[in-house]
Each structure stands twice: as structure tokens, then as C-alpha cells.
């Protein structure tokens, strides 16, 4: 039997799985999308990226997250009968103040992480459900929690705080920052292949359905555009990004909206979807001729550009930018819009390299790189380290 590590990233409507050998060779990836909807679908790919055969599935196979996980695991099991799962690593969006490194899941830890659910109500409960489902599916197998907030826990005070009375900071109302597993991967990729740049000042733009920017100084995160919740900073597929808190007060006072309704508005109906009125999906917006689609893309690019400028100020200069995430890795148009008129900062794009999604796309002093991120291998690596495999 080959010993293997399974990774799980359980979101609100999607599920990503990774299967690795103990020496961290990727064996397979799985992705279930649109859980709970009729169009729910599963994709499995092997180590060479080629699709793996999918089993017949029951009509309710993807009706809930637990059902989707069961279905995906059964599919993996059918394809990898000879594997023994020796660890399951989990993406957990919120580790709060106290959880700054990957660790083995215990009943006490689950309770502690459940207490953080109000800080990330749309993500944390799904992450914990994934952990509980994996404990049921693999009894006795160690489960490792890996936190999206952990990479940012070393932020200086000014990047960690809001200017509210201190009591709120003490209660945990802080800037946590997220997408830490992705930034961890980019940091390690830079350390390995671009040591000079790694030692310098780098802005990483993780642009997917969720989007944020992180400032790396010598490989350490010193600031993030995401703050207390997954709503801050850049606009995202369906999330508003940074908003004047006065807007929320207005919605409550004048529109009579309650917390649940505002939450739904800001998390699910805003961002690219809200502005375009068409879609939260960048590919759909790029293909659309509707001027509202172009405006939504322009707003997204403008906010990224502003955030890069702000991070350059936080870093005291800029040596490189890394684009990653589904949009960062694939959208030449978005990268071009972001980098237009940035010569003042030493940023210029090589248009041809950009069009080809090449790894190196900068043509001026600031290096501009496209590096596909890999949160799954960071989780597998962490599981191996925690368990000394
Ligand atoms: P998630 O946060 O769900 O992991 P991804 O990192 O997969 O999200 O990013 C999803 C986004 O990437 C979507 O908006 C999708 O349209 C966009 N995207 C993927 N491929 C392309 C492409 N070729 N061109 C433009 N956008 C793309």
C-alpha cells in the first residue's frame, strides 16, 4: 500500500481535494463546483493534469457539502484503491489570534475554531464541516488544520489594528488578512527560484473568486488588503471589498436592512456581479460587450492598482509583483489594465509575454511575474511537517 496525504479545502459551494504521496508528489486533484445546485459538477485530474474517469453519481450526490465530500472521496477511492491515507490536511480560513501555525486537530481545537465562526460566518462552518466529515471517513487518521490567517500573524501593529477603542482590538477586532496558504506557496516559490527578489519588496496579487494583495518584505507578510473579514480590500466575484462603514449605517438606518440582509448583499450580491449585473465570473465579463461588464473590470483593475501603490508605500519601494489565482494567472487583459500608467513605479509590461501568460512579463525595473499558486501542496507539506512523516 502506498501511503498518501489527502488535502481538503471545503468552501461554501465548492470543494477542492488533493492527493499526494508522502514525498509530496501530486497524485490527483479533485474539484466539485456549485454544490447544492442542479449544475453541480465534479472534476478529477491525475498527476499529469489529464482527467480521471468519473463514477456514476446519484442525483443527490452533490446536494450538500457532506454529500459532495462523500462522492468525491468514493471517486478517489475507486481510482486509488491501493492507497493508505495517513493524514488529512484541511484549509481553515480563520485561526484567530492564537493559531499561527498548522496543528493536529483535537476535539478541543474544533471547539476553539468553532468559536471563531462569527469572524468568518460564510467560511469557517464549512471548513469545520469538512474536518468532521473527514474524521468520519478516516477514523483514527490524523487531521491537520492549516490557517489562512497564519501567514499574516507577524504583521506590525499598524497593519494589525483598526482605530477603534482598544477594547475591540483585545476582543479580536483586528486585521487578520487571508489567502495565507496561497501567499505561503508564492513565498516558498520565490525563495526557491528567485532568492534576490525574495529578499526584497514584493507585492503578491492573489486574484481569484476571492481577491487580495499582500506585501512581502524579505518573504514576510507586512500588510494585507484583507482585514477583519473576507470582505475588505479589493472587490471580488460577489463581495464588495472595501466600503465606507457609513454605507452600512445608511443601509441599516435608511433602508431598514438587518445584519443578515446586509451580509447577503455584501458577500453574495456585490463585487463584479453587483457592478456588472451580469456575472461574478471574469471570463464571462471579458466576453461580454455590455459596458457594465467593462466598468466592473475597470473598477477591479483600478482598486488593484491603488492597492499596489499603497503596498509599495508600506514596503518603502517595490522590486516585484507576482500575479496568481484564476484571474491573476490567466487574464492578460486584467494584468494589462492594472499595469497601465504604472511607469512612475518602474512597472511596465512586456505585452507579448503578458498575452502568453509567460512567467516573466515585466519590461522595466520592477519584475512582474505570473506564478500559479498551489494551496493544496502547502497543506500537504504542513501535514507532513506536523506529523514528522
Ligand atoms: P477560487 O477562489 O474559487 O479558487 P479561482 O482562483 O479558480 O477561484 O479563480 C476563479 C476566477 O478566475 C473566475 O473569475 C474565472 O473567470 C477566472 N478565470 C479563470 N480562467 C480565466 C481565463 N482564462 N481568463 C480570465 N479569467 C479566468
mmCIF file of C-alpha atoms and ligand atoms in Angstrom:
data_model
loop_
_atom_site.group_PDB
_atom_site.id
_atom_site.type_symbol
_atom_site.label_atom_id
_atom_site.label_comp_id
_atom_site.label_asym_id
_atom_site.label_seq_id
_atom_site.Cartn_x
_atom_site.Cartn_y
_atom_site.Cartn_z
ATOM 1 C CA UNK A 1 0.000 0.000 0.000
ATOM 2 C CA UNK A 2 1.309 3.446 -0.883
ATOM 3 C CA UNK A 3 0.948 5.935 1.953
ATOM 4 C CA UNK A 4 -0.736 9.171 0.910
ATOM 5 C CA UNK A 5 -1.780 12.565 2.243
ATOM 6 C CA UNK A 6 -5.211 13.938 1.397
ATOM 7 C CA UNK A 7 -5.890 17.684 1.397
ATOM 8 C CA UNK A 8 -9.336 19.240 1.703
ATOM 9 C CA UNK A 9 -10.475 22.753 1.012
ATOM 10 C CA UNK A 10 -14.154 22.890 1.901
ATOM 11 C CA UNK A 11 -15.830 26.105 0.785
ATOM 12 C CA UNK A 12 -19.428 27.294 0.841
ATOM 13 C CA UNK A 13 -20.247 25.937 -2.603
ATOM 14 C CA UNK A 14 -17.068 24.245 -3.707
ATOM 15 C CA UNK A 15 -14.712 21.551 -2.582
ATOM 16 C CA UNK A 16 -11.104 21.058 -3.606
ATOM 17 C CA UNK A 17 -9.211 17.877 -2.862
ATOM 18 C CA UNK A 18 -5.594 16.949 -3.374
ATOM 19 C CA UNK A 19 -3.903 13.585 -3.106
ATOM 20 C CA UNK A 20 -0.142 13.436 -2.552
ATOM 21 C CA UNK A 21 2.445 10.799 -1.817
ATOM 22 C CA UNK A 22 4.371 11.175 1.433
ATOM 23 C CA UNK A 23 7.205 12.684 -0.573
ATOM 24 C CA UNK A 24 4.687 15.260 -1.827
ATOM 25 C CA UNK A 25 4.318 14.106 -5.407
ATOM 26 C CA UNK A 26 0.859 15.066 -6.565
ATOM 27 C CA UNK A 27 -1.236 12.025 -7.491
ATOM 28 C CA UNK A 28 -4.588 13.642 -8.193
ATOM 29 C CA UNK A 29 -6.726 16.721 -7.728
ATOM 30 C CA UNK A 30 -10.483 16.937 -7.363
ATOM 31 C CA UNK A 31 -12.803 19.894 -7.687
ATOM 32 C CA UNK A 32 -16.534 19.955 -7.006
ATOM 33 C CA UNK A 33 -18.264 23.154 -8.006
ATOM 34 C CA UNK A 34 -21.693 24.683 -7.374
ATOM 35 C CA UNK A 35 -22.577 22.331 -4.517
ATOM 36 C CA UNK A 36 -26.293 22.405 -3.720
ATOM 37 C CA UNK A 37 -27.258 23.498 -7.249
ATOM 38 C CA UNK A 38 -28.521 21.460 -10.146
ATOM 39 C CA UNK A 39 -25.418 22.322 -12.219
ATOM 40 C CA UNK A 40 -23.068 20.906 -9.554
ATOM 41 C CA UNK A 41 -20.176 19.080 -11.191
ATOM 42 C CA UNK A 42 -17.045 17.193 -10.224
ATOM 43 C CA UNK A 43 -13.700 17.144 -11.999
ATOM 44 C CA UNK A 44 -10.851 14.802 -11.161
ATOM 45 C CA UNK A 45 -7.419 15.082 -12.708
ATOM 46 C CA UNK A 46 -4.389 12.850 -12.426
ATOM 47 C CA UNK A 47 -0.758 13.747 -11.823
ATOM 48 C CA UNK A 48 -0.275 14.742 -15.470
ATOM 49 C CA UNK A 49 -3.327 17.026 -15.414
ATOM 50 C CA UNK A 50 -5.370 14.644 -17.579
ATOM 51 C CA UNK A 51 -8.958 13.982 -16.489
ATOM 52 C CA UNK A 52 -9.609 10.798 -14.497
ATOM 53 C CA UNK A 53 -12.741 8.718 -15.141
ATOM 54 C CA UNK A 54 -15.759 9.796 -13.109
ATOM 55 C CA UNK A 55 -18.068 7.282 -11.453
ATOM 56 C CA UNK A 56 -21.841 7.252 -11.943
ATOM 57 C CA UNK A 57 -23.340 9.522 -9.311
ATOM 58 C CA UNK A 58 -26.751 9.596 -7.619
ATOM 59 C CA UNK A 59 -28.951 12.669 -8.221
ATOM 60 C CA UNK A 60 -28.305 13.924 -4.673
ATOM 61 C CA UNK A 61 -24.550 13.246 -4.834
ATOM 62 C CA UNK A 62 -23.711 16.952 -4.605
ATOM 63 C CA UNK A 63 -26.779 18.198 -2.733
ATOM 64 C CA UNK A 64 -24.796 19.180 0.378
ATOM 65 C CA UNK A 65 -21.129 19.653 1.248
ATOM 66 C CA UNK A 66 -21.071 16.398 3.209
ATOM 67 C CA UNK A 67 -22.623 14.520 0.277
ATOM 68 C CA UNK A 68 -20.162 16.111 -2.164
ATOM 69 C CA UNK A 69 -17.232 15.118 0.029
ATOM 70 C CA UNK A 70 -18.506 11.559 0.259
ATOM 71 C CA UNK A 71 -18.953 11.404 -3.517
ATOM 72 C CA UNK A 72 -15.509 12.830 -4.235
ATOM 73 C CA UNK A 73 -13.805 10.516 -1.750
ATOM 74 C CA UNK A 74 -15.560 7.487 -3.213
ATOM 75 C CA UNK A 75 -14.335 8.535 -6.664
ATOM 76 C CA UNK A 76 -10.770 8.903 -5.379
ATOM 77 C CA UNK A 77 -11.008 5.535 -3.626
ATOM 78 C CA UNK A 78 -12.163 3.850 -6.825
ATOM 79 C CA UNK A 79 -9.205 5.275 -8.725
ATOM 80 C CA UNK A 80 -6.613 4.778 -5.960
ATOM 81 C CA UNK A 81 -7.575 1.537 -4.249
ATOM 82 C CA UNK A 82 -4.012 0.765 -3.270
ATOM 83 C CA UNK A 83 -3.555 3.936 -1.208
ATOM 84 C CA UNK A 84 -3.469 4.237 2.560
ATOM 85 C CA UNK A 85 -4.398 7.742 3.713
ATOM 86 C CA UNK A 86 -2.044 8.574 6.582
ATOM 87 C CA UNK A 87 -3.017 12.221 7.088
ATOM 88 C CA UNK A 88 -5.753 14.638 6.043
ATOM 89 C CA UNK A 89 -4.809 18.328 5.826
ATOM 90 C CA UNK A 90 -7.507 20.992 5.912
ATOM 91 C CA UNK A 91 -7.680 24.592 4.857
ATOM 92 C CA UNK A 92 -9.217 26.554 7.729
ATOM 93 C CA UNK A 93 -9.955 30.152 6.952
ATOM 94 C CA UNK A 94 -9.638 31.555 10.473
ATOM 95 C CA UNK A 95 -7.126 30.737 13.166
ATOM 96 C CA UNK A 96 -7.779 33.889 15.186
ATOM 97 C CA UNK A 97 -5.064 35.379 17.355
ATOM 98 C CA UNK A 98 -3.815 32.136 18.833
ATOM 99 C CA UNK A 99 -3.408 29.717 15.933
ATOM 100 C CA UNK A 100 -0.403 30.847 13.949
ATOM 101 C CA UNK A 101 0.880 27.516 12.619
ATOM 102 C CA UNK A 102 -0.575 24.246 11.303
ATOM 103 C CA UNK A 103 -1.547 21.805 14.060
ATOM 104 C CA UNK A 104 -3.224 18.464 14.643
ATOM 105 C CA UNK A 105 -6.986 18.593 15.158
ATOM 106 C CA UNK A 106 -8.314 17.599 18.582
ATOM 107 C CA UNK A 107 -11.871 17.890 19.962
ATOM 108 C CA UNK A 108 -10.705 20.948 21.959
ATOM 109 C CA UNK A 109 -9.305 22.574 18.823
ATOM 110 C CA UNK A 110 -12.571 22.041 16.922
ATOM 111 C CA UNK A 111 -14.418 23.802 19.768
ATOM 112 C CA UNK A 112 -11.944 26.656 19.729
ATOM 113 C CA UNK A 113 -12.179 27.070 15.947
ATOM 114 C CA UNK A 114 -15.990 26.933 16.122
ATOM 115 C CA UNK A 115 -15.813 29.930 18.480
ATOM 116 C CA UNK A 116 -14.179 31.862 15.609
ATOM 117 C CA UNK A 117 -17.110 31.166 13.251
ATOM 118 C CA UNK A 118 -18.683 34.608 13.892
ATOM 119 C CA UNK A 119 -15.458 36.129 12.485
ATOM 120 C CA UNK A 120 -15.877 34.222 9.201
ATOM 121 C CA UNK A 121 -19.511 33.088 9.156
ATOM 122 C CA UNK A 122 -19.549 32.130 5.484
ATOM 123 C CA UNK A 123 -16.352 30.090 5.529
ATOM 124 C CA UNK A 124 -15.418 28.713 8.951
ATOM 125 C CA UNK A 125 -18.526 26.499 9.429
ATOM 126 C CA UNK A 126 -17.870 24.819 6.058
ATOM 127 C CA UNK A 127 -14.210 24.257 6.909
ATOM 128 C CA UNK A 128 -15.226 22.646 10.201
ATOM 129 C CA UNK A 129 -17.874 20.531 8.489
ATOM 130 C CA UNK A 130 -15.122 19.276 6.165
ATOM 131 C CA UNK A 131 -12.991 18.324 9.180
ATOM 132 C CA UNK A 132 -15.887 16.489 10.846
ATOM 133 C CA UNK A 133 -16.736 14.652 7.616
ATOM 134 C CA UNK A 134 -13.091 13.615 7.158
ATOM 135 C CA UNK A 135 -12.888 12.336 10.748
ATOM 136 C CA UNK A 136 -15.913 10.149 9.987
ATOM 137 C CA UNK A 137 -14.479 8.988 6.668
ATOM 138 C CA UNK A 138 -10.977 8.266 8.051
ATOM 139 C CA UNK A 139 -11.368 7.313 11.704
ATOM 140 C CA UNK A 140 -8.088 7.395 13.594
ATOM 141 C CA UNK A 141 -6.214 9.193 10.809
ATOM 142 C CA UNK A 142 -4.593 12.449 12.000
ATOM 143 C CA UNK A 143 -6.262 15.613 10.706
ATOM 144 C CA UNK A 144 -4.174 18.767 10.357
ATOM 145 C CA UNK A 145 -5.646 22.292 10.361
ATOM 146 C CA UNK A 146 -3.838 24.897 8.217
ATOM 147 C CA UNK A 147 -4.895 28.509 8.679
ATOM 148 C CA UNK A 148 -5.332 31.188 6.032
ATOM 149 C CA UNK A 149 -4.674 33.825 8.662
ATOM 150 C CA UNK A 150 -1.432 32.309 9.994
ATOM 151 C CA UNK A 151 0.883 33.739 7.324
ATOM 152 C CA UNK A 152 -0.076 37.276 8.407
ATOM 153 C CA UNK A 153 0.207 36.874 12.173
ATOM 154 C CA UNK A 154 3.570 38.650 12.254
ATOM 155 C CA UNK A 155 2.111 41.934 10.974
ATOM 156 C CA UNK A 156 3.363 45.066 12.678
ATOM 157 C CA UNK A 157 0.813 46.751 14.962
ATOM 158 C CA UNK A 158 -0.152 49.394 12.383
ATOM 159 C CA UNK A 159 -1.143 46.662 9.906
ATOM 160 C CA UNK A 160 -2.971 44.678 12.569
ATOM 161 C CA UNK A 161 -5.264 47.304 14.025
ATOM 162 C CA UNK A 162 -8.335 49.447 13.338
ATOM 163 C CA UNK A 163 -8.622 52.845 15.007
ATOM 164 C CA UNK A 164 -11.414 51.759 17.342
ATOM 165 C CA UNK A 165 -11.266 51.865 21.146
ATOM 166 C CA UNK A 166 -8.650 49.362 22.353
ATOM 167 C CA UNK A 167 -11.249 47.075 23.932
ATOM 168 C CA UNK A 168 -12.317 45.925 20.462
ATOM 169 C CA UNK A 169 -8.746 45.033 19.483
ATOM 170 C CA UNK A 170 -8.485 42.987 22.666
ATOM 171 C CA UNK A 171 -11.733 41.206 21.757
ATOM 172 C CA UNK A 172 -10.229 40.226 18.408
ATOM 173 C CA UNK A 173 -11.472 43.002 16.108
ATOM 174 C CA UNK A 174 -8.212 43.144 14.147
ATOM 175 C CA UNK A 175 -6.893 42.992 10.629
ATOM 176 C CA UNK A 176 -6.185 39.285 10.148
ATOM 177 C CA UNK A 177 -5.626 39.012 6.398
ATOM 178 C CA UNK A 178 -6.472 35.832 4.476
ATOM 179 C CA UNK A 179 -5.293 33.765 1.468
ATOM 180 C CA UNK A 180 -2.276 32.921 3.623
ATOM 181 C CA UNK A 181 -1.821 29.427 2.165
ATOM 182 C CA UNK A 182 -1.551 30.895 -1.310
ATOM 183 C CA UNK A 183 0.925 33.559 -0.168
ATOM 184 C CA UNK A 184 2.900 30.895 1.679
ATOM 185 C CA UNK A 185 3.230 28.979 -1.594
ATOM 186 C CA UNK A 186 4.328 32.065 -3.566
ATOM 187 C CA UNK A 187 6.810 32.977 -0.845
ATOM 188 C CA UNK A 188 8.345 29.491 -0.963
ATOM 189 C CA UNK A 189 8.430 29.544 -4.783
ATOM 190 C CA UNK A 190 10.280 32.869 -4.707
ATOM 191 C CA UNK A 191 12.699 31.603 -2.048
ATOM 192 C CA UNK A 192 13.491 28.623 -4.246
ATOM 193 C CA UNK A 193 13.777 30.208 -7.663
ATOM 194 C CA UNK A 194 14.172 33.984 -7.152
ATOM 195 C CA UNK A 195 16.260 34.430 -3.988
ATOM 196 C CA UNK A 196 17.219 38.044 -4.764
ATOM 197 C CA UNK A 197 13.621 39.068 -5.318
ATOM 198 C CA UNK A 198 12.538 37.066 -2.258
ATOM 199 C CA UNK A 199 14.939 39.108 -0.137
ATOM 200 C CA UNK A 200 13.378 42.331 -1.443
ATOM 201 C CA UNK A 201 9.990 44.079 -1.552
ATOM 202 C CA UNK A 202 7.273 42.173 -3.381
ATOM 203 C CA UNK A 203 3.560 42.690 -3.822
ATOM 204 C CA UNK A 204 1.579 39.498 -4.452
ATOM 205 C CA UNK A 205 -1.867 39.818 -6.021
ATOM 206 C CA UNK A 206 -4.000 36.723 -5.386
ATOM 207 C CA UNK A 207 -6.886 37.267 -7.799
ATOM 208 C CA UNK A 208 -9.497 34.508 -7.869
ATOM 209 C CA UNK A 209 -13.151 34.422 -6.798
ATOM 210 C CA UNK A 210 -11.765 35.936 -3.618
ATOM 211 C CA UNK A 211 -9.035 38.506 -4.137
ATOM 212 C CA UNK A 212 -6.422 40.212 -2.032
ATOM 213 C CA UNK A 213 -2.977 41.767 -2.106
ATOM 214 C CA UNK A 214 -0.137 41.001 0.261
ATOM 215 C CA UNK A 215 3.080 42.959 0.813
ATOM 216 C CA UNK A 216 6.123 40.730 1.347
ATOM 217 C CA UNK A 217 9.331 42.144 2.791
ATOM 218 C CA UNK A 218 12.134 39.585 2.827
ATOM 219 C CA UNK A 219 9.471 36.881 2.454
ATOM 220 C CA UNK A 220 7.415 38.025 5.461
ATOM 221 C CA UNK A 221 3.898 39.459 5.155
ATOM 222 C CA UNK A 222 3.839 43.022 6.492
ATOM 223 C CA UNK A 223 0.389 44.092 5.223
ATOM 224 C CA UNK A 224 -2.673 42.635 3.532
ATOM 225 C CA UNK A 225 -5.635 44.222 1.769
ATOM 226 C CA UNK A 226 -7.969 41.798 3.543
ATOM 227 C CA UNK A 227 -8.632 42.694 7.148
ATOM 228 C CA UNK A 228 -11.082 41.561 9.820
ATOM 229 C CA UNK A 229 -13.341 39.637 7.457
ATOM 230 C CA UNK A 230 -13.172 38.286 3.928
ATOM 231 C CA UNK A 231 -14.915 41.493 2.755
ATOM 232 C CA UNK A 232 -12.161 44.098 2.946
ATOM 233 C CA UNK A 233 -9.823 45.475 0.292
ATOM 234 C CA UNK A 234 -10.371 44.563 -3.349
ATOM 235 C CA UNK A 235 -13.786 43.923 -4.882
ATOM 236 C CA UNK A 236 -14.216 40.188 -5.547
ATOM 237 C CA UNK A 237 -16.521 37.950 -7.570
ATOM 238 C CA UNK A 238 -19.542 38.637 -5.368
ATOM 239 C CA UNK A 239 -18.027 40.580 -2.438
ATOM 240 C CA UNK A 240 -17.927 44.347 -2.199
ATOM 241 C CA UNK A 241 -14.367 44.858 -1.000
ATOM 242 C CA UNK A 242 -13.549 47.984 0.994
ATOM 243 C CA UNK A 243 -16.604 50.042 1.819
ATOM 244 C CA UNK A 244 -17.121 53.222 3.790
ATOM 245 C CA UNK A 245 -18.686 51.946 7.052
ATOM 246 C CA UNK A 246 -21.120 54.824 6.626
ATOM 247 C CA UNK A 247 -22.723 52.840 3.794
ATOM 248 C CA UNK A 248 -23.585 50.044 6.226
ATOM 249 C CA UNK A 249 -25.028 52.571 8.696
ATOM 250 C CA UNK A 250 -27.079 54.081 5.883
ATOM 251 C CA UNK A 251 -28.399 50.658 4.833
ATOM 252 C CA UNK A 252 -29.458 49.980 8.419
ATOM 253 C CA UNK A 253 -30.913 53.400 9.216
ATOM 254 C CA UNK A 254 -32.482 54.393 5.933
ATOM 255 C CA UNK A 255 -33.156 51.130 4.104
ATOM 256 C CA UNK A 256 -34.119 49.233 7.247
ATOM 257 C CA UNK A 257 -31.831 46.338 6.433
ATOM 258 C CA UNK A 258 -30.783 43.873 9.132
ATOM 259 C CA UNK A 259 -27.457 42.091 9.577
ATOM 260 C CA UNK A 260 -28.457 39.004 7.583
ATOM 261 C CA UNK A 261 -29.683 41.044 4.627
ATOM 262 C CA UNK A 262 -26.593 43.269 4.603
ATOM 263 C CA UNK A 263 -24.363 40.215 4.876
ATOM 264 C CA UNK A 264 -26.114 38.678 1.874
ATOM 265 C CA UNK A 265 -25.697 41.932 -0.071
ATOM 266 C CA UNK A 266 -22.003 42.375 0.719
ATOM 267 C CA UNK A 267 -20.889 38.740 0.428
ATOM 268 C CA UNK A 268 -23.106 37.407 -2.348
ATOM 269 C CA UNK A 269 -24.552 40.173 -4.494
ATOM 270 C CA UNK A 270 -21.788 42.771 -4.775
ATOM 271 C CA UNK A 271 -18.334 42.905 -6.369
ATOM 272 C CA UNK A 272 -18.021 42.052 -10.062
ATOM 273 C CA UNK A 273 -21.517 40.528 -10.048
ATOM 274 C CA UNK A 274 -23.162 43.548 -8.432
ATOM 275 C CA UNK A 275 -21.385 46.125 -10.566
ATOM 276 C CA UNK A 276 -21.843 44.330 -13.873
ATOM 277 C CA UNK A 277 -25.295 42.925 -13.183
ATOM 278 C CA UNK A 278 -24.118 40.040 -15.399
ATOM 279 C CA UNK A 279 -21.745 37.635 -13.694
ATOM 280 C CA UNK A 280 -19.140 37.132 -10.985
ATOM 281 C CA UNK A 281 -17.003 35.216 -13.466
ATOM 282 C CA UNK A 282 -14.156 37.107 -15.108
ATOM 283 C CA UNK A 283 -14.300 35.011 -18.286
ATOM 284 C CA UNK A 284 -17.965 35.853 -18.791
ATOM 285 C CA UNK A 285 -17.302 39.549 -18.189
ATOM 286 C CA UNK A 286 -14.351 39.610 -20.589
ATOM 287 C CA UNK A 287 -16.521 38.010 -23.270
ATOM 288 C CA UNK A 288 -19.394 40.447 -22.740
ATOM 289 C CA UNK A 289 -19.939 43.572 -24.840
ATOM 290 C CA UNK A 290 -22.146 45.153 -22.191
ATOM 291 C CA UNK A 291 -20.497 48.401 -20.974
ATOM 292 C CA UNK A 292 -21.336 47.450 -17.380
ATOM 293 C CA UNK A 293 -19.059 44.407 -17.724
ATOM 294 C CA UNK A 294 -16.179 46.639 -18.848
ATOM 295 C CA UNK A 295 -16.903 49.042 -15.970
ATOM 296 C CA UNK A 296 -16.809 46.225 -13.422
ATOM 297 C CA UNK A 297 -13.429 45.055 -14.787
ATOM 298 C CA UNK A 298 -12.156 48.646 -14.820
ATOM 299 C CA UNK A 299 -13.159 49.143 -11.159
ATOM 300 C CA UNK A 300 -11.463 45.860 -10.183
ATOM 301 C CA UNK A 301 -8.259 46.867 -12.003
ATOM 302 C CA UNK A 302 -8.333 50.391 -10.537
ATOM 303 C CA UNK A 303 -8.632 49.098 -6.967
ATOM 304 C CA UNK A 304 -5.773 46.626 -7.534
ATOM 305 C CA UNK A 305 -3.643 49.458 -8.930
ATOM 306 C CA UNK A 306 -4.421 51.653 -5.883
ATOM 307 C CA UNK A 307 -3.621 48.805 -3.523
ATOM 308 C CA UNK A 308 -0.288 48.128 -5.267
ATOM 309 C CA UNK A 309 0.599 51.806 -4.777
ATOM 310 C CA UNK A 310 -0.411 51.628 -1.117
ATOM 311 C CA UNK A 311 1.618 48.456 -0.570
ATOM 312 C CA UNK A 312 4.650 49.997 -2.314
ATOM 313 C CA UNK A 313 4.398 52.816 0.252
ATOM 314 C CA UNK A 314 4.107 50.287 3.107
ATOM 315 C CA UNK A 315 7.175 48.450 1.764
ATOM 316 C CA UNK A 316 9.230 51.607 1.157
ATOM 317 C CA UNK A 317 9.582 50.754 -2.542
ATOM 318 C CA UNK A 318 8.921 47.904 -4.876
ATOM 319 C CA UNK A 319 11.102 45.242 -6.517
ATOM 320 C CA UNK A 320 8.482 42.873 -7.886
ATOM 321 C CA UNK A 321 4.846 41.990 -8.407
ATOM 322 C CA UNK A 322 3.513 38.444 -8.570
ATOM 323 C CA UNK A 323 0.094 37.684 -10.064
ATOM 324 C CA UNK A 324 -1.627 34.445 -9.039
ATOM 325 C CA UNK A 325 -5.125 32.925 -8.667
ATOM 326 C CA UNK A 326 -7.508 32.080 -11.513
ATOM 327 C CA UNK A 327 -7.668 35.674 -12.768
ATOM 328 C CA UNK A 328 -4.076 36.646 -11.943
ATOM 329 C CA UNK A 329 -2.722 33.592 -13.750
ATOM 330 C CA UNK A 330 -4.981 33.719 -16.800
ATOM 331 C CA UNK A 331 -6.326 37.178 -17.531
ATOM 332 C CA UNK A 332 -3.840 39.089 -19.695
ATOM 333 C CA UNK A 333 -6.419 41.856 -20.036
ATOM 334 C CA UNK A 334 -6.751 42.415 -16.300
ATOM 335 C CA UNK A 335 -2.972 42.381 -15.757
ATOM 336 C CA UNK A 336 -2.563 44.890 -18.590
ATOM 337 C CA UNK A 337 -5.236 47.197 -17.132
ATOM 338 C CA UNK A 338 -3.601 47.021 -13.704
ATOM 339 C CA UNK A 339 -0.126 47.804 -15.036
ATOM 340 C CA UNK A 340 -1.125 50.628 -17.399
ATOM 341 C CA UNK A 341 0.377 54.012 -16.429
ATOM 342 C CA UNK A 342 2.498 52.478 -13.680
ATOM 343 C CA UNK A 343 5.855 53.551 -15.195
ATOM 344 C CA UNK A 344 6.233 56.034 -12.300
ATOM 345 C CA UNK A 345 6.713 52.975 -10.054
ATOM 346 C CA UNK A 346 9.014 51.175 -12.505
ATOM 347 C CA UNK A 347 6.276 48.863 -13.764
ATOM 348 C CA UNK A 348 5.890 48.187 -17.467
ATOM 349 C CA UNK A 349 4.505 45.092 -19.160
ATOM 350 C CA UNK A 350 6.031 43.155 -21.999
ATOM 351 C CA UNK A 351 2.774 42.949 -23.996
ATOM 352 C CA UNK A 352 3.723 39.784 -25.860
ATOM 353 C CA UNK A 353 4.873 37.906 -22.758
ATOM 354 C CA UNK A 354 1.727 39.064 -20.945
ATOM 355 C CA UNK A 355 -0.511 37.821 -23.760
ATOM 356 C CA UNK A 356 1.141 34.389 -23.462
ATOM 357 C CA UNK A 357 0.719 34.216 -19.657
ATOM 358 C CA UNK A 358 4.518 33.863 -19.513
ATOM 359 C CA UNK A 359 6.207 33.541 -16.136
ATOM 360 C CA UNK A 360 8.131 36.819 -16.519
ATOM 361 C CA UNK A 361 6.049 39.631 -18.015
ATOM 362 C CA UNK A 362 7.788 42.803 -16.795
ATOM 363 C CA UNK A 363 9.828 45.033 -19.100
ATOM 364 C CA UNK A 364 11.125 47.624 -16.617
ATOM 365 C CA UNK A 365 12.909 47.875 -13.240
ATOM 366 C CA UNK A 366 10.136 46.169 -11.246
ATOM 367 C CA UNK A 367 9.949 42.477 -12.098
ATOM 368 C CA UNK A 368 6.448 41.246 -12.894
ATOM 369 C CA UNK A 369 5.832 37.509 -12.575
ATOM 370 C CA UNK A 370 2.930 35.136 -13.095
ATOM 371 C CA UNK A 371 3.232 32.162 -10.718
ATOM 372 C CA UNK A 372 0.447 29.573 -10.489
ATOM 373 C CA UNK A 373 -0.381 29.180 -6.823
ATOM 374 C CA UNK A 374 -0.835 25.822 -5.101
ATOM 375 C CA UNK A 375 -2.597 25.913 -1.742
ATOM 376 C CA UNK A 376 -3.003 22.131 -1.741
ATOM 377 C CA UNK A 377 0.717 21.395 -1.652
ATOM 378 C CA UNK A 378 1.161 23.870 1.200
ATOM 379 C CA UNK A 379 -1.470 21.929 3.175
ATOM 380 C CA UNK A 380 0.176 18.569 2.339
ATOM 381 C CA UNK A 381 3.601 19.964 3.262
ATOM 382 C CA UNK A 382 2.244 21.218 6.582
ATOM 383 C CA UNK A 383 0.626 17.847 7.371
ATOM 384 C CA UNK A 384 3.917 16.101 6.679
ATOM 385 C CA UNK A 385 5.827 18.527 8.888
ATOM 386 C CA UNK A 386 3.376 18.415 11.824
ATOM 387 C CA UNK A 387 3.358 14.604 11.785
ATOM 388 C CA UNK A 388 7.111 14.302 11.060
ATOM 389 C CA UNK A 389 6.322 11.937 8.146
HETATM 390 P P1 LIG B 1 -11.331 30.268 -6.344
HETATM 391 O O1 LIG B 1 -11.136 31.452 -5.443
HETATM 392 O O2 LIG B 1 -12.734 29.767 -6.409
HETATM 393 O O3 LIG B 1 -10.269 29.211 -6.187
HETATM 394 P P2 LIG B 1 -10.035 30.728 -8.870
HETATM 395 O O4 LIG B 1 -8.680 31.046 -8.355
HETATM 396 O O5 LIG B 1 -10.251 29.431 -9.555
HETATM 397 O O6 LIG B 1 -11.144 30.926 -7.746
HETATM 398 O O7 LIG B 1 -10.460 31.919 -9.863
HETATM 399 C C1 LIG B 1 -11.705 31.987 -10.445
HETATM 400 C C2 LIG B 1 -11.736 33.199 -11.380
HETATM 401 O O8 LIG B 1 -10.699 33.066 -12.365
HETATM 402 C C3 LIG B 1 -13.034 33.350 -12.114
HETATM 403 O O9 LIG B 1 -13.460 34.707 -12.122
HETATM 404 C C4 LIG B 1 -12.652 32.927 -13.531
HETATM 405 O O10 LIG B 1 -13.441 33.566 -14.510
HETATM 406 C C5 LIG B 1 -11.225 33.433 -13.605
HETATM 407 N N1 LIG B 1 -10.527 32.816 -14.730
HETATM 408 C C6 LIG B 1 -10.181 31.523 -14.882
HETATM 409 N N2 LIG B 1 -9.611 31.327 -16.111
HETATM 410 C C7 LIG B 1 -9.612 32.530 -16.739
HETATM 411 C C8 LIG B 1 -9.174 32.999 -18.009
HETATM 412 N N3 LIG B 1 -8.624 32.183 -18.894
HETATM 413 N N4 LIG B 1 -9.326 34.320 -18.286
HETATM 414 C C9 LIG B 1 -9.894 35.157 -17.403
HETATM 415 N N5 LIG B 1 -10.322 34.780 -16.184
HETATM 416 C C10 LIG B 1 -10.186 33.490 -15.841
#
